[in-house]
Tab-separated table of C-alpha atoms in Angstrom:
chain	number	residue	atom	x	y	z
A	1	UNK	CA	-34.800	95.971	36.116
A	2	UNK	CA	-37.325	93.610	34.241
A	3	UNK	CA	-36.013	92.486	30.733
A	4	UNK	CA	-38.838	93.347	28.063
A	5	UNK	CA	-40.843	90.628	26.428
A	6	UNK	CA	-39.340	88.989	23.264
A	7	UNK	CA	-41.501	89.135	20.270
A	8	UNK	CA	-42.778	86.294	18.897
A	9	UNK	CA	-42.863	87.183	15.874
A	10	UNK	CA	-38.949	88.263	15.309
A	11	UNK	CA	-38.422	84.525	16.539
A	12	UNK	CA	-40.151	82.900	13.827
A	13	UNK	CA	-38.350	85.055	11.512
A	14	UNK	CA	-34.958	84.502	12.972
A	15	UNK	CA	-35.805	81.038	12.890
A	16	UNK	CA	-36.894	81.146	8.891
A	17	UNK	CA	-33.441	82.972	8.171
A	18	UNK	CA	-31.681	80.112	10.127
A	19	UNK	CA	-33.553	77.318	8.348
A	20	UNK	CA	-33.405	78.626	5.104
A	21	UNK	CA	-29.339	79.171	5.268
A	22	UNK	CA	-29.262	75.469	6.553
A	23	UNK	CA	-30.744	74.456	3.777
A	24	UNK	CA	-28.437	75.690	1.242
A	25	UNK	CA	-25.418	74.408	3.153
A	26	UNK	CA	-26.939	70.704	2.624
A	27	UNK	CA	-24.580	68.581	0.083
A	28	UNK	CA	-27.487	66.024	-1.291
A	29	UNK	CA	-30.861	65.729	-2.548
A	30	UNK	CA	-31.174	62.958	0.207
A	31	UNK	CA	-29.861	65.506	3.051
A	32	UNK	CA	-32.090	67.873	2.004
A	33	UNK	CA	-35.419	65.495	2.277
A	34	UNK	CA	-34.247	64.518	5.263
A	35	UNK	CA	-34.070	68.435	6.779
A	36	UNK	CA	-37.335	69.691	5.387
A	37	UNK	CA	-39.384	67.336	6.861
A	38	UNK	CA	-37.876	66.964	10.447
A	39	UNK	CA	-36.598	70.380	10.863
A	40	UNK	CA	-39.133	72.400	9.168
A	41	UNK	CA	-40.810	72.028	12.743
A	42	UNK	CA	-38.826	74.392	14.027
A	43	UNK	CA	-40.784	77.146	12.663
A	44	UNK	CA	-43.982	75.711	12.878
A	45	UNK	CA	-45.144	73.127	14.913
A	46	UNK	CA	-46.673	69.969	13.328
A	47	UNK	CA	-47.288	65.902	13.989
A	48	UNK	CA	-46.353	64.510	10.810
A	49	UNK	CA	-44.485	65.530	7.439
A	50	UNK	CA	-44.354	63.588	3.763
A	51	UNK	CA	-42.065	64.560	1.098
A	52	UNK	CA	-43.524	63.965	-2.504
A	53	UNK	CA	-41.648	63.903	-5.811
A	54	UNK	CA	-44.781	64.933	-8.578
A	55	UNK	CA	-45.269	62.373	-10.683
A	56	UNK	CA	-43.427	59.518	-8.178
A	57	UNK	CA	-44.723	56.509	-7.140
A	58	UNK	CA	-42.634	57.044	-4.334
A	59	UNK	CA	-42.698	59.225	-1.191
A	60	UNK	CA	-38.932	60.531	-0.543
A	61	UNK	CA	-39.330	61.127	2.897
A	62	UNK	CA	-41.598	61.032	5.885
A	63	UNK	CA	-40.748	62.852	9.618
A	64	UNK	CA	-39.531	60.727	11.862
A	65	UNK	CA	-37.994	57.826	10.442
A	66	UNK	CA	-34.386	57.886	7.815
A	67	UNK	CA	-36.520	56.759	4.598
A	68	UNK	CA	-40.312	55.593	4.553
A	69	UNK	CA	-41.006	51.628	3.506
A	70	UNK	CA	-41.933	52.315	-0.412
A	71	UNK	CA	-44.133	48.514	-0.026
A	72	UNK	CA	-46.333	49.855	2.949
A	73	UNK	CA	-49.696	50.255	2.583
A	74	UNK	CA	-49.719	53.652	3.980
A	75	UNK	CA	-47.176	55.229	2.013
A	76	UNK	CA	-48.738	53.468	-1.356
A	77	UNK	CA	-52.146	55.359	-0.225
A	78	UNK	CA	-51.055	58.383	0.394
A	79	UNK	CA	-48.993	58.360	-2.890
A	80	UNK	CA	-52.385	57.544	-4.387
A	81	UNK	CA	-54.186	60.365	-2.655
A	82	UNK	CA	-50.768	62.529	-3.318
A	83	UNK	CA	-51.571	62.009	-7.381
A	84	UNK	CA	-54.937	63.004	-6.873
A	85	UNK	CA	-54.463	66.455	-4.883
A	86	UNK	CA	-51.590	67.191	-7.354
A	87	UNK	CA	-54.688	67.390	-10.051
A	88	UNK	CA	-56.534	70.222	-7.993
A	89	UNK	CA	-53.586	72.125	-6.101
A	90	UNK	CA	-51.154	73.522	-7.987
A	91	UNK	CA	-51.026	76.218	-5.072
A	92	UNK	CA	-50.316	75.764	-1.207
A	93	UNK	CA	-53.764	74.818	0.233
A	94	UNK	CA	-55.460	73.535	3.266
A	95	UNK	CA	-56.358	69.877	3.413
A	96	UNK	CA	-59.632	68.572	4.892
A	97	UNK	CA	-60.843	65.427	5.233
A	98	UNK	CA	-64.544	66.430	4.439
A	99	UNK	CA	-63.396	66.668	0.669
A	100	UNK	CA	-62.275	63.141	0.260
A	101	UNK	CA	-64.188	59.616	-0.420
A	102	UNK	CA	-65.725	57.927	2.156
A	103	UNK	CA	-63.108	55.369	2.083
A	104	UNK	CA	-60.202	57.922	1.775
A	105	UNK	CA	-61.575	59.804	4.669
A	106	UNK	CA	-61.767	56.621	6.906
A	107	UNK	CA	-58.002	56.125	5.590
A	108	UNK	CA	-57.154	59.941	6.899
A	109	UNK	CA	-58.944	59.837	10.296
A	110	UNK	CA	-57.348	56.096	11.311
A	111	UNK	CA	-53.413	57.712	9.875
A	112	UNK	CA	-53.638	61.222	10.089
A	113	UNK	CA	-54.205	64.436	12.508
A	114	UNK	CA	-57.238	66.446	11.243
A	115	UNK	CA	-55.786	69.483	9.844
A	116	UNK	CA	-53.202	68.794	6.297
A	117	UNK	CA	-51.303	71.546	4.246
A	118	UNK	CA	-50.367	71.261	0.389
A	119	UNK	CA	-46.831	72.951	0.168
A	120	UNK	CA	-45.449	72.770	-2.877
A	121	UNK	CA	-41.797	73.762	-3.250
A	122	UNK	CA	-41.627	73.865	-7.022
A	123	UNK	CA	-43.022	71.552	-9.809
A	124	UNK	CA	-41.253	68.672	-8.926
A	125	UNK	CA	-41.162	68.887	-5.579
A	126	UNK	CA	-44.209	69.027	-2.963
A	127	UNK	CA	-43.775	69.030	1.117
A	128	UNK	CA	-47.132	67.844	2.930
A	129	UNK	CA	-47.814	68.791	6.684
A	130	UNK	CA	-50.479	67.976	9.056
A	131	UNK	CA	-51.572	68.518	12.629
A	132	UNK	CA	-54.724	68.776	15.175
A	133	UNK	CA	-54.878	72.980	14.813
A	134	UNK	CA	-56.244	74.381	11.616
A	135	UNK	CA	-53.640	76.737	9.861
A	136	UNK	CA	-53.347	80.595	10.270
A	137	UNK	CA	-52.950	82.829	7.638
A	138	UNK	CA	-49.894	84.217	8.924
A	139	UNK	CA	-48.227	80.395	9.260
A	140	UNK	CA	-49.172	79.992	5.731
A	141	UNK	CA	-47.350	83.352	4.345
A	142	UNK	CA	-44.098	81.602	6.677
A	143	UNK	CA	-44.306	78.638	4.900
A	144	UNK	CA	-44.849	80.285	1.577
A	145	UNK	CA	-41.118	81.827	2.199
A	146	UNK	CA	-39.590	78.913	3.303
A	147	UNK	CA	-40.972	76.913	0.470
A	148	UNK	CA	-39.360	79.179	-1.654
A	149	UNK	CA	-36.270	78.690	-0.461
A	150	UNK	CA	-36.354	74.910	-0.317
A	151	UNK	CA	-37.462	74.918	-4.174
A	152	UNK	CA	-34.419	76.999	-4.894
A	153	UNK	CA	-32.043	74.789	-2.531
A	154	UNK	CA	-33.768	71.353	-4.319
A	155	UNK	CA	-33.187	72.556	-7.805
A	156	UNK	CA	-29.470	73.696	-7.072
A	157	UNK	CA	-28.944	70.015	-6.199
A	158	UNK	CA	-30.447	68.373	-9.326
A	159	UNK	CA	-27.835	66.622	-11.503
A	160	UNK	CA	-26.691	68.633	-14.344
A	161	UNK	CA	-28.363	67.081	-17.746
A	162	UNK	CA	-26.698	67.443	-21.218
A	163	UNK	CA	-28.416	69.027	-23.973
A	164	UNK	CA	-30.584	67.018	-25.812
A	165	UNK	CA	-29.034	66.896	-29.785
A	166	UNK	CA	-31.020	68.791	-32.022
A	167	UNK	CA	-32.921	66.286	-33.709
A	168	UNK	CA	-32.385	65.926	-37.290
A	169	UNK	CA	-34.871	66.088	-39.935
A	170	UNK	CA	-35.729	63.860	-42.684
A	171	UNK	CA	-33.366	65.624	-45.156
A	172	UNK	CA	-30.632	66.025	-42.834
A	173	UNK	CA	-30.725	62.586	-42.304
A	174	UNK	CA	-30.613	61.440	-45.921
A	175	UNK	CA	-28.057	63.509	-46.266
A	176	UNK	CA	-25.605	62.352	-43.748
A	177	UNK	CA	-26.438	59.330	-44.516
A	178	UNK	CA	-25.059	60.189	-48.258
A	179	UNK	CA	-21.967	61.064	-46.504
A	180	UNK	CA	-21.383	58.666	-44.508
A	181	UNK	CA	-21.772	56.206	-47.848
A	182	UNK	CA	-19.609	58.454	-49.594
A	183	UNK	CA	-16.490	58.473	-46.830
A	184	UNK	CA	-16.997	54.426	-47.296
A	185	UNK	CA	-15.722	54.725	-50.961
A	186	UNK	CA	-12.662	56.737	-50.565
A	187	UNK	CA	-9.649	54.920	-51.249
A	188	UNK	CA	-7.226	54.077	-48.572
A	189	UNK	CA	-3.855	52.248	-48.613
A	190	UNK	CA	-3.921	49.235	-46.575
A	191	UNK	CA	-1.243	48.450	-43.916
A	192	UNK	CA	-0.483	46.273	-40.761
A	193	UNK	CA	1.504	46.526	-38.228
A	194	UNK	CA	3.468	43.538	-36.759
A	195	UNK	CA	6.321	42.969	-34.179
A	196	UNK	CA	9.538	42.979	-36.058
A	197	UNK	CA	13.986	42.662	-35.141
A	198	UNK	CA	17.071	43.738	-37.150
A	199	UNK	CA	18.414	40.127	-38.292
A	200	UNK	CA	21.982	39.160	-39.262
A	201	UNK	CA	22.125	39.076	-43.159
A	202	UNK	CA	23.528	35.246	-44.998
A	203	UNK	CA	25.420	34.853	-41.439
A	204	UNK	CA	27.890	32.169	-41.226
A	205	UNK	CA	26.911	28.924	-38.740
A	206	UNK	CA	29.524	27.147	-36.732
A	207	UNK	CA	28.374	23.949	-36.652
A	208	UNK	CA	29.556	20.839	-34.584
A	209	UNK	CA	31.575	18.780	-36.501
A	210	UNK	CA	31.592	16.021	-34.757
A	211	UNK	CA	29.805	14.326	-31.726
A	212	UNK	CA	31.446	15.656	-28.862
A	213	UNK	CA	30.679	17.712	-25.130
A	214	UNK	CA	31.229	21.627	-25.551
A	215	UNK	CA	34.711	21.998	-23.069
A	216	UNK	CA	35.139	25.858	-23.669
A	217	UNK	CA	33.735	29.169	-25.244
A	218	UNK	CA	36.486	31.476	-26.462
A	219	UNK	CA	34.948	33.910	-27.437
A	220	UNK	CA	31.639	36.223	-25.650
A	221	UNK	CA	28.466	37.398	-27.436
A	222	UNK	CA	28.340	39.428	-29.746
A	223	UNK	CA	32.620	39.722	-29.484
A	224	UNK	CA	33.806	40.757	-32.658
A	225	UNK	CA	36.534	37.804	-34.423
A	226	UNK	CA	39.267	37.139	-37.399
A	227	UNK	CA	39.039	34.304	-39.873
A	228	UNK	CA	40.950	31.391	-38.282
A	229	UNK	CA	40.720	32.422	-34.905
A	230	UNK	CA	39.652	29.363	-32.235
A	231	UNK	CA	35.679	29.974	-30.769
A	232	UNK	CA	34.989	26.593	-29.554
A	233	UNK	CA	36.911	24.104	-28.080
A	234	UNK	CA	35.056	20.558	-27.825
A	235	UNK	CA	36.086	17.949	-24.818
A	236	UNK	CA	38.986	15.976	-26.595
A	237	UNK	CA	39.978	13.448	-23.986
A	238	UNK	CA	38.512	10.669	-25.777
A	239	UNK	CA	39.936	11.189	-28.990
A	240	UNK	CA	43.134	11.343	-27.587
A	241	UNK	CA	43.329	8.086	-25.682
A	242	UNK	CA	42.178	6.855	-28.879
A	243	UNK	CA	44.889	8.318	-30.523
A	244	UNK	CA	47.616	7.303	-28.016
A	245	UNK	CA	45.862	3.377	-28.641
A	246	UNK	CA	46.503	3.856	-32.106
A	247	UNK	CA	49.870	5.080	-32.322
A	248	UNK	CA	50.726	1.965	-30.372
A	249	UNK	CA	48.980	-0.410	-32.917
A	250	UNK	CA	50.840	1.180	-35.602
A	251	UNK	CA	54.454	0.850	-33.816
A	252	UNK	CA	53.556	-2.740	-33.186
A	253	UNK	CA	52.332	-3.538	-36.981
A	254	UNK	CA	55.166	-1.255	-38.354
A	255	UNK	CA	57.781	-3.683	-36.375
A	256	UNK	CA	55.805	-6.665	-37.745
A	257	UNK	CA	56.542	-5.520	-41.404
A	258	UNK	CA	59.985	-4.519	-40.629
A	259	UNK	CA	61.143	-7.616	-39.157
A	260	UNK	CA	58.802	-9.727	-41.654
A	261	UNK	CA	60.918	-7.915	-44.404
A	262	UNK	CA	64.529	-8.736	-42.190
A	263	UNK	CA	63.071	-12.825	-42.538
A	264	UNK	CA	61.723	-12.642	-45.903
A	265	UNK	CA	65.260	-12.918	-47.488
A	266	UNK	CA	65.970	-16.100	-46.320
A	267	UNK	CA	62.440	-17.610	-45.047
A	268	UNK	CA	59.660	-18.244	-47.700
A	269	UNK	CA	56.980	-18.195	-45.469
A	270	UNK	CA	57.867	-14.731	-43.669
A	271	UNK	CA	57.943	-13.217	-47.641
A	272	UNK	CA	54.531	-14.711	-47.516
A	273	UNK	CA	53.315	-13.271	-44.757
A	274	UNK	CA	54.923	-9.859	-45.839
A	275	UNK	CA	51.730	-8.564	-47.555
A	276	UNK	CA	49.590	-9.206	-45.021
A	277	UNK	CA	51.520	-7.262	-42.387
A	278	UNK	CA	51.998	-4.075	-44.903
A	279	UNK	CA	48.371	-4.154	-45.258
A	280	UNK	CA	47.944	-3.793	-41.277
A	281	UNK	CA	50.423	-1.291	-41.021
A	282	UNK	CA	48.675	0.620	-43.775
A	283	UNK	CA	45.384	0.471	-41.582
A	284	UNK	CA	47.173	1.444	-38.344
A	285	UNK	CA	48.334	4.361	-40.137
A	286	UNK	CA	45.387	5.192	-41.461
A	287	UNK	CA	43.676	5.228	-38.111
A	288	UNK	CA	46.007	7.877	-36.526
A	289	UNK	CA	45.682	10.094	-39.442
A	290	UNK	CA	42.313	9.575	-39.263
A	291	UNK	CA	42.214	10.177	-35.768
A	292	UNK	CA	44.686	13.274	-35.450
A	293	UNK	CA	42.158	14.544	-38.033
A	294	UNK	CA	39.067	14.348	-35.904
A	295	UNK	CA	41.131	15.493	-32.470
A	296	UNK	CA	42.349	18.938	-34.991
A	297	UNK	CA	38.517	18.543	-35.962
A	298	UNK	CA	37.671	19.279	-32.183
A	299	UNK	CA	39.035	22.911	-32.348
A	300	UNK	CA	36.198	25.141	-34.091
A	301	UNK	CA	37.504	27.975	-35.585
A	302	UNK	CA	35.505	31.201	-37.490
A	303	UNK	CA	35.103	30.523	-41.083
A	304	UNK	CA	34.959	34.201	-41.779
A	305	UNK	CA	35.449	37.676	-39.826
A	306	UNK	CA	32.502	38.589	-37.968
A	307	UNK	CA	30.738	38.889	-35.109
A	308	UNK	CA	29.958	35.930	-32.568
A	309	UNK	CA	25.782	35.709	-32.445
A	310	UNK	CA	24.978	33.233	-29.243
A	311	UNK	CA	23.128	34.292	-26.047
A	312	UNK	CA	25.032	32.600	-23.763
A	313	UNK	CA	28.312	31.312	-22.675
A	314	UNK	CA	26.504	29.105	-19.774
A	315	UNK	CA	24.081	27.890	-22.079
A	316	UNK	CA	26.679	26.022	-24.234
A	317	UNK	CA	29.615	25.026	-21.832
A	318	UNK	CA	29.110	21.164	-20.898
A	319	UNK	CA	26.037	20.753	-23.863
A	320	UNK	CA	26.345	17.873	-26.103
A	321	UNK	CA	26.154	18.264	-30.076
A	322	UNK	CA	25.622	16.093	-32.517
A	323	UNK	CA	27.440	16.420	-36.396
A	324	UNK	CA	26.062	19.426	-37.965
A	325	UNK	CA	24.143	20.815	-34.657
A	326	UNK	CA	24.490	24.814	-35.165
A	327	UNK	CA	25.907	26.369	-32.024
A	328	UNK	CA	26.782	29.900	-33.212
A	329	UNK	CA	26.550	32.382	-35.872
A	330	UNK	CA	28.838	34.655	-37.162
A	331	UNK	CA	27.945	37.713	-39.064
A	332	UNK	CA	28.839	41.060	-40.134
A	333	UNK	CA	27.381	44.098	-38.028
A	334	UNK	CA	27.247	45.940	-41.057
A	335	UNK	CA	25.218	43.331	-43.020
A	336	UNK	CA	21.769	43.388	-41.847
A	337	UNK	CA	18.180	42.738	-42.655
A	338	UNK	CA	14.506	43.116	-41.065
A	339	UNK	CA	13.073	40.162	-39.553
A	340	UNK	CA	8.950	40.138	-39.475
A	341	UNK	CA	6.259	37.962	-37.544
A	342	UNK	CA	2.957	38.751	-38.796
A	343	UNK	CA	0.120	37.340	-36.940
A	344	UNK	CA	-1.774	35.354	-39.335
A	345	UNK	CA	-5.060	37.467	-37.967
A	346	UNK	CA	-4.374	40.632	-39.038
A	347	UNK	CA	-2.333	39.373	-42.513
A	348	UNK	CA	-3.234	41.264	-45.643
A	349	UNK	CA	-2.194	41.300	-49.151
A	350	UNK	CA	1.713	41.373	-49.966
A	351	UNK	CA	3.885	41.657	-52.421
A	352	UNK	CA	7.713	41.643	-52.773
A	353	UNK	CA	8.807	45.320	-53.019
A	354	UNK	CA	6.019	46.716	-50.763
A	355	UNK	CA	7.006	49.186	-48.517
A	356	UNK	CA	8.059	48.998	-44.585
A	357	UNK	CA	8.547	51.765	-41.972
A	358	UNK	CA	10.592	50.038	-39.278
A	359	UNK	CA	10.491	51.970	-35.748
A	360	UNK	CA	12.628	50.430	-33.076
A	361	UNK	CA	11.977	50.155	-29.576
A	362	UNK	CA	14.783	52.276	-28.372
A	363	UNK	CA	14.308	55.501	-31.031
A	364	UNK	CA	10.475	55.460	-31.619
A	365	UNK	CA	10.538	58.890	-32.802
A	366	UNK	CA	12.611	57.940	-35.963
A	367	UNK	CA	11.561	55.689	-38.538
A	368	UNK	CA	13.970	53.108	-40.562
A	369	UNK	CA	12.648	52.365	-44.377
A	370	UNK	CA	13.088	48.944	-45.855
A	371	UNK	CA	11.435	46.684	-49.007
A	372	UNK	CA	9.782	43.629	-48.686
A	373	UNK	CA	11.737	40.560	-49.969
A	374	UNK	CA	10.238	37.252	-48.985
A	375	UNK	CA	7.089	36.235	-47.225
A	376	UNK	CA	6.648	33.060	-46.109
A	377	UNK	CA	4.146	30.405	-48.129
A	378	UNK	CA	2.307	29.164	-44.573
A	379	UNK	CA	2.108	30.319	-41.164
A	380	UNK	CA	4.285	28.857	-38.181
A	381	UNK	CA	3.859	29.065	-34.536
A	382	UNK	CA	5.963	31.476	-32.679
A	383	UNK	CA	7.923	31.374	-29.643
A	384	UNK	CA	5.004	33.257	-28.451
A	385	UNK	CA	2.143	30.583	-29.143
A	386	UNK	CA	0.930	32.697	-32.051
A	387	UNK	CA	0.438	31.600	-36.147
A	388	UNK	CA	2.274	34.208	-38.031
A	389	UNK	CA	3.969	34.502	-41.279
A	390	UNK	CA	7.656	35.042	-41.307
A	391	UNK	CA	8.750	38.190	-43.422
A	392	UNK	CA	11.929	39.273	-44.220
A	393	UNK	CA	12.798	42.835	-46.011
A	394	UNK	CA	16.200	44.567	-47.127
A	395	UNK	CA	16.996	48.162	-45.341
A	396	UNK	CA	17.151	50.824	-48.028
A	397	UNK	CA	19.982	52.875	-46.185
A	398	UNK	CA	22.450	51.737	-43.662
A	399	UNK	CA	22.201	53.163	-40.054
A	400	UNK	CA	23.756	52.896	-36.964
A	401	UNK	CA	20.775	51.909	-34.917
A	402	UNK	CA	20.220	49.321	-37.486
A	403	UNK	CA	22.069	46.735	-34.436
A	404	UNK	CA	21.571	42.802	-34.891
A	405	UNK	CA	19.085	42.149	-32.267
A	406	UNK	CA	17.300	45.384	-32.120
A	407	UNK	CA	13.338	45.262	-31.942
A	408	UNK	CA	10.363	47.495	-32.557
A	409	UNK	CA	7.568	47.088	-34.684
A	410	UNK	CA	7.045	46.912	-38.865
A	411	UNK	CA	4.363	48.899	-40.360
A	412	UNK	CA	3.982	47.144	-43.558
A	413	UNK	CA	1.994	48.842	-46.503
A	414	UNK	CA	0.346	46.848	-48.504
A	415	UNK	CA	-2.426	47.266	-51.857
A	416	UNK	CA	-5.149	50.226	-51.800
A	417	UNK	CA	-8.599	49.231	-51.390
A	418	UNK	CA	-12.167	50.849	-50.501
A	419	UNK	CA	-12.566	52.019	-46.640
A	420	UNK	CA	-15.595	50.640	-46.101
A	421	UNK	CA	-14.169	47.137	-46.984
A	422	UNK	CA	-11.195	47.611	-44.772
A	423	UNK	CA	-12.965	48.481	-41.837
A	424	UNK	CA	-15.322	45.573	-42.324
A	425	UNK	CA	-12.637	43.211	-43.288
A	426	UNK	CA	-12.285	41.978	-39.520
A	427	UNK	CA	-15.934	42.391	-39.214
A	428	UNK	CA	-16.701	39.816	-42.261
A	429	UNK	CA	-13.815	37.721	-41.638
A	430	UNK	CA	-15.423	36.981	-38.082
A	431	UNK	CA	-18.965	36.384	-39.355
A	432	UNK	CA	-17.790	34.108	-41.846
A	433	UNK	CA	-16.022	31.516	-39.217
A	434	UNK	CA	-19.468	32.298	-36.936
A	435	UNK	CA	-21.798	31.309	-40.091
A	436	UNK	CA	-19.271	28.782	-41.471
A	437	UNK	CA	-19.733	30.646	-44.919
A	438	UNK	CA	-16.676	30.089	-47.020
């Protein structure tokens, strides 16, 4: 049995329903470009396809090749004659040669087939196709659809644009601009913010009193200690060969005086000499007191209860100190104070008695409130490399988080002034070093 004939005209339409879901399955404006002008030929044949955005200087695409050469003289004349048609076909229309300039036409017949269609696919968007067999009616009511359908697919793929603000008329502006000048006068209270740590308050220092070598560390960091009891031991060794030495001078000049005082009963010249060797004696002795002094000297004990404030044992074992070198501190947990480095860049006007909000690094949540007590006259450099002044305040109330060596940060109030001069402060302050105005 002989199959019956296909129509041709339910292919073209299956083939319209196939393009057109293609096309709306495309992810890009560049995919897209790409499809209409390569695969649009499987509806209806054609030699060669452009792809103009209105208003470009620019073709987007061109059959045949993955994107046309925007510098080649072709694509620049055909953008020309592409701004001209736009003019006079807002509508899909047949191109002819016949209607151009003699030089356009010469252009056409050297580049192009004979027979040219004007798609457009919306109003930004127009798809050009030409080949040697004029256009039927029928191809043109096709193309129509498809168009359609690639205008719909190309705006779908358009990047979203915001809303344009409303613009603002003349006496909307004047009167934000009154409020804006307004907000600038409202008085604010001006504060900083600066890294701070609990500090020991009037701690003791253990100083070395005497050249010596560090032999021993009693005690540990931060180890709590009586009055009296022995932290430091310094290396002794010396001081007690000198000792022994002088011990023996004195038992040799005390048996000088004694047997000088034996002869001096009968011999003038030994009661002579008597004085003499009861001055050396005297000296001898001296020097071991002297000396049993220094070695008791060598054993540094805590001046007052406390705790021990040093970072580490290592770090002092074997060091050598010099008279009055501080090694330690020792000072009561319960005794504290705030501790303040303010960068000499953001430093503002202080008092004594201003306010700080202390918040420590391990309770940020909570706040600790404390008075300002000294400031320092000039700014220092800090272990950090930075100029800051050195602050110290008093805690109002004791706490228990208020631990020697705790950090966190100080937010330090300080005079009220306008807003609009403390957000230009920085501002001003930089243009002044820039200008060298002072």
């Amino acid at each position: 049995m002989q199959a019956e004939p296909i129509d041709p005209r339910l292919v073209m339409l299956s083939e319209l329903v196939q393009l057109q879901s293609r096309a709306r399955a495309l992810g890009s404006l560049n995919e897209l470009a790409f499809f209409m002008v390569n695969e649009t030929h499987r509806l209806l044949p054609y030699r060669q396809a452009l792809l103009w955005e209105t208003g470009s200087t620019r073709l987007r695409a061109a059959s045949g090749i993955q994107a046309p050469d925007h510098h080649a003289p072709f694509c620049q004349e055909m953008v020309r004659l592409c701004q001209r048609w736009q003019q006079n076909h807002g509508q899909p229309q047949r191109l002819e040669s016949r209607d151009l300039e003699a030089t356009d036409r010469a252009f056409w017949q050297e580049y192009l087939p004979e027979h040219g269609l004007w798609l457009p696919l919306n109003a930004n968007v127009t798809l050009l196709l030409w080949r040697e067999t004029p256009w039927r009616d029928e191809e043109l009511r096709l193309l129509q659809e498809l168009a359609g359908a690639y205008g719909h697919c190309w705006q779908s793929l358009q990047p979203q644009h915001r809303l344009r603000p409303p613009r603002l008329t003349r006496k909307r502006s004047l009167v934000l601009a009154a409020a804006l000048i307004a907000v600038l006068f409202i008085p604010v209270r001006q504060s900083v913010i600066a890294p701070a740590f609990v500090a020991a308050r009037h701690p003791a220092l253990l100083r070395a009193p005497l050249s010596g070598v560090i032999d021993q560390v009693v005690v540990q960091p931060n180890q709590a200690v009586k009055k009296g009891e022995v932290l430091v031991r310094l290396d002794a060794r010396e001081l007690q060969n000198q000792l022994e030495r002088a011990r023996q001078q004195f038992a040799s000049s005390d048996a000088e005086f004694r047997q000088a005082q034996q002869q001096a009963l009968s011999d003038d010249d030994a009661k002579a000499q008597l004085a003499v060797l009861s001055s050396r004696r005297e000296s001898s002795r001296a020097d071991v007191s002297y000396l049993q002094a220094q070695l008791a000297r060598s054993e540094l004990t805590a001046p007052r209860d406390g705790i021990a404030l040093f970072d580490d044992v290592s770090d002092l074992v074997g060091k050598t100190v010099s008279p009055g070198e501080r090694i330690m501190q020792l000072a009561d947990p319960h005794e504290t104070e705030l501790d303040i480095e303010l960068p000499a860049a953001d430093a503002i006007a202080l008092q004594p008695g201003a306010q700080v909000r202390l918040f420590l690094n391990v309770a940020p949540d909570s706040s600790h409130a404390a008075t300002l007590e000294q400031i320092g006259w000039r700014a220092a450099l800090t272990p950090d490399n930075i100029m800051a002044y050195h602050l110290r305040a008093r805690f109002d109330k004791p706490d228990a988080l208020q631990q020697i060596g705790l950090k966190g940060s100080a937010k330090i109030y300080g005079e009220r002034t306008l807003l609009g001069a403390w957000l230009l402060r920085k501002p001003w302050a930089a243009l002044r070093v820039w200008l060298g105005v002072w």
